[in-house]
Structure formats: structure tokens, C-alpha cells
């Protein structure tokens, strides 16, 4: 049976509303990420800040997320998901509104660090709670549907950016998620269950659940999950951070680049749900290895061809959309790799390790922009992390066996 407890005692309507609200937290995360990327090329004219100076601004968000995911998110396994989720959304509301007041790179770094901390505290608990609320036979699929809020948010930021900027300037890109987060946190507090996760306590030998992840049998599943997540994060954050800046250098307009940066996320949403459904109903290893292989082929094809709007749009829909899809499917896979009592800790520690790649991604992109690397070669560089992630996912069958063997001997 799947993870249960107070989450399972929720009436069906309230449980459905809770899942919708958790999806809204992911929408907030996705919108916030793309809003910063879209704002950067516009800040040169508004504030005189060069795009190449924003590498650490993007990475500050990820440092905050990784630190809070490891240090704060696991508290949800002991004290309940709701306080961590609501507290994290409150921090995001305040810091995102603060971002709209920034005038220099140090201010942007400070506000983005705080925004990342709020997201890092709440998102792993959103993932864990969605697993606890979902029926066992549809767990990965529903987890993916909930976390599909990320590409929805990314898409919304890109598609509506021209209208938002025209109405309220670049500041509007941050005022919108700040107000949205303020409204969301009240609904979360009154809807989410307040109990602790079900299941036996962590092993006495591990005073904190993070330690258990580094010991057999959880070690192999964690290494596979964290390794693939890290490599995918390099691509996800490098490309999403710089795509609105890179594409205009290949002949796209600012608005067209923003639109495409949003539209590829809709492809990621669809692909992510498909991948998660295949994880539930088919072969997780074949699903993930195949998706990363196709992704690598798309980025390599971009590197081998001159800029062409139609061809690049198609390849980016599959390549960048695939990176977003993997970002949905890999956390959904944790429901099969780890028991409920370790879910928040596994996702939180995975996010922390993954943030190594996520932090490196924008900085690698910044270095390539500074070196004036051609846009097609910039995008082709993403083929290497995708290919390496495909190799790591070959270890998924062994990771699933480790989980089953641990339950058989428990």
C-alpha cells in the first residue's frame, strides 16, 4: 500500500483541492524562474546592467534552494508538510516583491537568494505530500501532473511577458508572482492536512534521515536519482536562464525569444506527463534512458545546423521541453525509489546535490556568452549532460531492486 495517514483521511474534494494548490506552488516556481531570465535582457536599457553580469543572480536562487532543501525541507518528515509549505510560500511572496525594487546586481542576488530559500523549503514537501495524497497506481502520474505547474509557470511568464512589461515595466514580472504567492499561502494553510507522514520512524542508527540515504539500501537509488537530476539541472537552468538572451543573437526578436522560451515549456508539460505515465505503467529505465538520448540528439542537431526559426523551434520544443519533462519525471520516480518516511529527505537532498549542476549551468552559460560563443554551439553544449544522464539512468533497474529487497527484509 502507498503512504497514508491523515493525508488519506481527507475527503475527496478537499484532497483534489490540495493537489491543485500544490500545483499552484509549482506554477509560482516556474513563473519566477522564467521571469528573471526574461527581465535580464531588458535591464540593460532600464538600469544599465549588462546581461553577462547576471550569472550569479541566477545561481543565487539555486544556492538558496539547495541549502533550504537540505536543511529545512526534511523537517517536513518530522513535523508535517503544511508548516514548511506555507512558510516557504510566505518567504517567496515577500522576497519576490522585494526583487521588483532592486536597482543593482548585489540587490538582485540578495533577493533571489531569499526567494530560493523559500522555494527550497516548500517544494520537496509539495512533492512528498502529492505522493501521499495520490492513489498508489497513479502516483508517479499525479505527482507529475502536480509538478507540471513548473512548465506552466515558465510558459505563462514567456507568453505573457510582452503584455506584462508593456503594462508595468520589468517590475511587473515580479509583482505578479509576489501577489499570487500572498493569495496562495492562505488557501494552503486552510486546505492542506496538518498531520505527520505515515510510516515507521527512520532507523535509530540515523539520527537524521539524510544519513540513511547514504547507506544501503537507499544509497544506490539516491545516487541514481541525484546524478540524473544534477546533469539535467545543468541543462534546465543553463538554457532556461539564457535562452531569451541567446536567441536574439541568432536573429530572433526579444518578444519572439520570450514567446519561444515559454512555448517550449508547454511541450515539457505534455512530455513530462507522458514520461510519468510510462513510469507508472511501463519500464522506468527505458523511459528515462530514451528521453535523455532523444534530448541529446536534438541539441547536437542544433549545433550542426545554421539558425533556422522553423527547424530550431522544433528541435527546442523536444530538447528544452525534454529537459523540463525530465525535471517532472525524475521527482515522480522517487515514489518508487524511496519509502514515504524518506520522501522529503530524498527529494530535498537530491535538490541539494542537483543544485551543483543548477548553479553551474547559468555560470557556464555566462562564460560562453562572455567568450562570444555562437548560439548554435551554446545550445549544442547541452548534448553532453543529456547523454551522461542517459548513462546514469541505466542504473534504474538496480535501484528499484534495492528498494524491493529492503522492503522484503524489513
PDB file of N, CA, C and O in Angstrom, residues 17 24 28 30 116 130 143 183 204 221 272 275 324 384 392 398:
ATOM      1  N   UNK A  17      -8.563  19.538  -4.123  1.00  0.00           N
ATOM      2  CA  UNK A  17      -8.200  20.951  -3.993  1.00  0.00           C
ATOM      3  C   UNK A  17      -6.769  21.094  -3.492  1.00  0.00           C
ATOM      4  O   UNK A  17      -6.026  21.973  -3.961  1.00  0.00           O
ATOM      5  N   UNK A  24      -0.201  24.837  -7.882  1.00  0.00           N
ATOM      6  CA  UNK A  24      -0.030  26.296  -7.965  1.00  0.00           C
ATOM      7  C   UNK A  24       1.316  26.743  -7.393  1.00  0.00           C
ATOM      8  O   UNK A  24       1.891  27.729  -7.857  1.00  0.00           O
ATOM      9  N   UNK A  28       4.137  28.874  -9.432  1.00  0.00           N
ATOM     10  CA  UNK A  28       4.869  30.012  -8.885  1.00  0.00           C
ATOM     11  C   UNK A  28       6.367  29.863  -9.111  1.00  0.00           C
ATOM     12  O   UNK A  28       7.056  30.815  -9.528  1.00  0.00           O
ATOM     13  N   UNK A  30       7.922  28.017 -11.473  1.00  0.00           N
ATOM     14  CA  UNK A  30       8.241  28.136 -12.891  1.00  0.00           C
ATOM     15  C   UNK A  30       8.160  29.566 -13.392  1.00  0.00           C
ATOM     16  O   UNK A  30       9.044  30.035 -14.121  1.00  0.00           O
ATOM     17  N   UNK A 116      14.982  31.751  -3.325  1.00  0.00           N
ATOM     18  CA  UNK A 116      15.388  30.355  -3.434  1.00  0.00           C
ATOM     19  C   UNK A 116      15.225  29.601  -2.125  1.00  0.00           C
ATOM     20  O   UNK A 116      14.819  28.434  -2.119  1.00  0.00           O
ATOM     21  N   UNK A 130       2.218  15.367  -2.394  1.00  0.00           N
ATOM     22  CA  UNK A 130       1.455  14.910  -3.562  1.00  0.00           C
ATOM     23  C   UNK A 130       1.530  13.392  -3.688  1.00  0.00           C
ATOM     24  O   UNK A 130       0.559  12.753  -4.095  1.00  0.00           O
ATOM     25  N   UNK A 143       1.872  12.856  -9.422  1.00  0.00           N
ATOM     26  CA  UNK A 143       2.985  13.701  -8.980  1.00  0.00           C
ATOM     27  C   UNK A 143       3.488  14.556 -10.136  1.00  0.00           C
ATOM     28  O   UNK A 143       3.811  15.736  -9.972  1.00  0.00           O
ATOM     29  N   UNK A 183      -1.750  35.416  -2.036  1.00  0.00           N
ATOM     30  CA  UNK A 183      -3.090  34.845  -2.054  1.00  0.00           C
ATOM     31  C   UNK A 183      -3.051  33.337  -1.837  1.00  0.00           C
ATOM     32  O   UNK A 183      -3.909  32.765  -1.157  1.00  0.00           O
ATOM     33  N   UNK A 204      17.092   3.987  13.892  1.00  0.00           N
ATOM     34  CA  UNK A 204      17.702   4.640  15.040  1.00  0.00           C
ATOM     35  C   UNK A 204      19.158   4.982  14.796  1.00  0.00           C
ATOM     36  O   UNK A 204      19.693   5.912  15.377  1.00  0.00           O
ATOM     37  N   UNK A 221      19.618   3.918  -4.978  1.00  0.00           N
ATOM     38  CA  UNK A 221      18.543   4.733  -5.546  1.00  0.00           C
ATOM     39  C   UNK A 221      18.830   6.239  -5.457  1.00  0.00           C
ATOM     40  O   UNK A 221      18.541   6.985  -6.404  1.00  0.00           O
ATOM     41  N   UNK A 272       6.364  15.593 -19.943  1.00  0.00           N
ATOM     42  CA  UNK A 272       6.568  15.163 -18.566  1.00  0.00           C
ATOM     43  C   UNK A 272       5.456  14.250 -18.079  1.00  0.00           C
ATOM     44  O   UNK A 272       5.707  13.249 -17.387  1.00  0.00           O
ATOM     45  N   UNK A 275       5.944  10.880 -19.815  1.00  0.00           N
ATOM     46  CA  UNK A 275       7.031  10.115 -19.201  1.00  0.00           C
ATOM     47  C   UNK A 275       6.598   9.517 -17.868  1.00  0.00           C
ATOM     48  O   UNK A 275       6.902   8.347 -17.563  1.00  0.00           O
ATOM     49  N   UNK A 324      12.695  19.942 -19.346  1.00  0.00           N
ATOM     50  CA  UNK A 324      11.619  20.250 -18.398  1.00  0.00           C
ATOM     51  C   UNK A 324      10.833  19.004 -18.037  1.00  0.00           C
ATOM     52  O   UNK A 324      10.451  18.807 -16.880  1.00  0.00           O
ATOM     53  N   UNK A 384      25.963  17.077 -24.065  1.00  0.00           N
ATOM     54  CA  UNK A 384      26.819  16.248 -23.208  1.00  0.00           C
ATOM     55  C   UNK A 384      26.154  15.882 -21.889  1.00  0.00           C
ATOM     56  O   UNK A 384      26.109  14.681 -21.536  1.00  0.00           O
ATOM     57  N   UNK A 392      23.514   7.269 -16.716  1.00  0.00           N
ATOM     58  CA  UNK A 392      23.200   7.064 -15.295  1.00  0.00           C
ATOM     59  C   UNK A 392      21.864   6.353 -15.130  1.00  0.00           C
ATOM     60  O   UNK A 392      21.701   5.493 -14.250  1.00  0.00           O
ATOM     61  N   UNK A 398      18.527  -1.553 -11.156  1.00  0.00           N
ATOM     62  CA  UNK A 398      19.206  -1.973  -9.928  1.00  0.00           C
ATOM     63  C   UNK A 398      18.702  -1.177  -8.730  1.00  0.00           C
ATOM     64  O   UNK A 398      18.569  -1.715  -7.617  1.00  0.00           O
TER      65      UNK A 398
END
